[in-house]
Amino acid sequence: MPDALRLLVIEDEAPIRRFLRIVLEGAGYAMDEAARGREGIERAATGAPQVVLLDLGLPDMDGKAVITAIRGWSEVPILVLSVRSAEAEIIAALDAGADDFMTKPFATGELLARIRALCRRRSEDAGQPATAVLGNLTIDFARRTVRQEGREVRLTRKEFDVLALLARGQGRLLTHAQILSVVWGPAHVEDSHYLRIAIAHLRDKLGDDASSPRLIFTEPGIGYRIAGTDSSS
């Protein structure tokens, strides 16, 4: 029997940790836990969890700082579980590097479905080519770097995620909803302005003229596709 996938819960409230342990272990996962942000960062570094479940309201540091710290060295999927429901808080957590956000209280069935989706996405990513070449552009998926004619192009996390998703699509048209769901999370499939801004920034940084594109092509009202790629393992 394969080892159970390990999840790390970073949550300061003991009753919630106990509840999550019952739910997660009942679903076949192994659970590690931390009550403080710094402890959670250490356990994320040493325990190699497949998914991190994170509360934002921790006693020693804000959860967004925990996300930023983990993102300094790991792409482990991070699912935020928080009582904070303001749009600004959700956007800030996602921009810091969280993959998904659920507001407390939440349904256990939906929680498990979100975890399965994150595990599935990570598994799919693991089977992807290590790099893609698009003309004078080289995308290194593992290192999350982009070089154009040998010069590194600085992208934000979301800009890179959009570019990588399009590149992995091998020239296929991806709809607005598809891109938003993967990069910003299922709760943001209607927030098309996020995607428009990211695409505009990508075009500016990569020198791709929207009126005469060579790299990112727009299908008005539908989505985007990228020029065909040469990929390598």
C-alpha positions in Angstrom: 0.0 0.0 0.0 1.4 3.4 -0.9 2.3 5.9 1.9 -0.5 8.3 2.7 -0.1 11.8 1.4 1.1 14.1 4.2 -0.7 17.4 4.9 0.6 20.1 7.1 -2.0 22.1 9.1 -0.8 25.5 10.5 -3.6 26.6 12.8 -3.4 28.1 16.3 -6.8 26.9 17.6 -6.5 23.4 19.0 -10.2 22.4 18.5 -9.9 23.2 14.8 -6.7 21.2 14.6 -8.5 18.2 16.3 -11.4 18.5 13.9 -9.2 18.7 10.8 -7.2 15.6 12.0 -10.4 13.6 12.3 -11.5 14.7 8.8 -8.2 14.4 7.1 -7.1 11.1 8.6 -10.6 9.7 8.0 -10.0 10.5 4.4 -6.8 8.6 4.3 -4.3 11.5 4.7 -1.4 11.7 7.2 -1.5 15.0 9.1 1.3 17.1 10.6 0.5 20.2 12.6 1.8 23.5 13.9 0.2 26.1 16.2 2.5 29.0 15.2 3.8 30.5 11.9 7.5 30.0 12.5 6.9 26.4 13.6 4.8 25.8 10.5 7.6 27.1 8.3 10.1 24.8 9.9 7.7 21.8 9.6 7.1 22.7 5.9 10.8 22.7 5.3 11.5 19.4 7.2 8.4 17.4 6.7 7.9 17.7 2.9 4.1 17.9 3.0 2.1 17.5 -0.2 -0.3 20.3 0.8 -0.2 23.0 3.5 -3.5 24.2 5.1 -2.9 27.6 6.6 -4.8 29.9 8.9 -4.0 33.6 8.5 -4.6 34.7 12.1 -1.6 33.2 13.8 -0.3 34.4 17.2 3.3 35.1 16.2 3.1 36.3 12.5 0.5 36.9 9.9 -0.3 34.0 7.7 0.6 35.9 4.5 4.2 36.2 5.9 4.2 32.4 6.3 3.1 32.0 2.6 5.9 34.4 1.5 8.5 32.5 3.6 7.5 29.1 2.2 7.4 30.4 -1.4 11.0 31.5 -1.0 12.0 27.8 -1.5 8.9 25.7 -2.2 6.0 25.4 -4.6 4.0 23.1 -2.3 0.3 23.9 -2.7 -1.1 26.2 0.0 -4.8 26.3 0.9 -5.8 29.1 3.2 -8.5 28.5 5.7 -9.5 31.7 7.4 -12.4 33.6 8.9 -11.3 36.6 7.0 -13.6 37.0 4.0 -12.9 40.5 2.7 -11.9 40.5 -0.9 -8.7 42.5 -0.2 -7.6 39.8 2.3 -8.3 37.0 -0.2 -6.4 38.8 -3.0 -3.5 39.6 -0.8 -3.2 35.9 0.3 -3.4 34.7 -3.3 -0.9 37.3 -4.5 1.5 36.2 -1.7 1.5 32.8 -3.2 -1.5 30.8 -1.9 -3.1 28.5 -4.4 -6.6 28.5 -3.0 -8.7 30.2 -0.2 -11.7 28.9 1.8 -13.6 31.0 4.4 -14.4 29.4 7.8 -16.8 27.8 8.5 -16.5 25.4 5.5 -18.1 22.2 4.4 -15.8 19.2 4.9 -16.8 17.7 1.5 -15.7 20.9 -0.3 -12.4 21.0 1.7 -11.5 17.4 0.7 -12.4 18.2 -2.9 -10.1 21.3 -2.9 -7.3 19.2 -1.4 -7.7 16.5 -4.1 -7.6 19.2 -6.8 -4.4 20.6 -5.4 -2.8 17.2 -5.2 -3.9 16.4 -8.7 -2.6 19.7 -10.1 0.8 19.1 -8.4 0.9 15.5 -9.8 0.2 16.8 -13.3 2.9 19.5 -13.0 5.4 16.8 -12.0 4.9 15.1 -15.3 5.5 18.2 -17.4 8.6 19.1 -19.4 11.3 21.0 -17.4 11.6 23.8 -20.0 9.8 25.3 -23.0 11.3 27.4 -25.7 9.2 30.0 -27.6 11.4 31.7 -30.2 13.9 33.7 -28.2 12.2 33.0 -24.9 13.1 30.1 -22.6 10.8 29.2 -19.7 12.3 27.0 -16.9 9.3 25.6 -15.1 11.2 24.0 -12.2 13.3 27.2 -11.4 10.4 29.5 -12.3 12.6 31.6 -14.4 12.2 33.2 -17.9 15.0 34.3 -20.1 14.8 36.2 -23.3 17.9 36.2 -25.5 19.8 35.2 -22.5 18.5 38.0 -20.3 16.4 37.1 -17.3 12.9 38.7 -17.3 11.5 39.4 -13.9 7.9 38.3 -13.5 5.6 38.3 -10.5 4.4 34.9 -9.3 1.0 35.3 -11.1 2.5 36.5 -14.3 4.8 33.5 -14.4 1.9 31.2 -13.6 -0.1 32.6 -16.5 2.8 32.3 -18.9 3.7 28.8 -17.8 0.1 27.6 -18.1 -0.2 29.0 -21.6 3.2 27.5 -22.6 2.2 24.1 -21.2 -0.9 24.3 -23.3 1.3 23.8 -26.4 -0.5 26.5 -28.4 -4.0 25.5 -27.4 -6.6 28.1 -26.7 -7.3 28.4 -23.0 -10.5 30.2 -21.9 -10.5 33.0 -19.4 -12.3 30.8 -16.9 -9.7 28.0 -17.3 -6.8 30.3 -16.7 -8.4 32.1 -13.8 -9.4 28.8 -12.1 -5.9 27.4 -12.3 -3.9 30.5 -11.4 -6.2 32.4 -9.0 -8.5 29.6 -7.9 -12.0 28.4 -8.6 -13.6 31.3 -6.7 -12.1 33.8 -9.2 -13.4 32.5 -12.6 -15.4 35.7 -13.1 -12.5 38.1 -12.1 -11.4 38.6 -15.7 -9.7 41.9 -14.9 -7.0 40.0 -12.9 -6.1 38.1 -16.1 -6.3 41.2 -18.4 -3.8 43.0 -16.1 -1.5 40.0 -15.9 -1.5 39.6 -19.7 -0.8 43.3 -20.2 2.1 43.2 -17.9 3.5 40.1 -19.6 3.2 41.7 -23.0 5.0 44.8 -21.7 7.8 42.9 -20.1 8.3 40.5 -23.1 8.0 43.1 -25.8 4.9 41.5 -27.3 2.7 44.1 -29.1 -1.0 43.5 -28.5 -1.9 44.9 -31.9 0.5 42.6 -33.7 1.4 39.8 -31.3 4.1 37.2 -31.9 3.8 35.4 -28.6 0.4 35.8 -26.8 -2.7 35.7 -29.0 -6.1 36.9 -27.9 -9.4 35.3 -28.9 -11.8 38.1 -28.1 -14.3 37.2 -25.4 -12.9 33.6 -25.2 -9.4 33.4 -24.0 -5.7 33.3 -24.9 -3.2 31.0 -26.6 0.5 31.1 -27.0 2.8 30.6 -30.0 3.7 26.9 -30.4 6.5 25.7 -28.2 9.5 23.3 -28.3 9.6 21.5 -25.0 12.3 19.4 -23.4 12.5 17.1 -20.4 
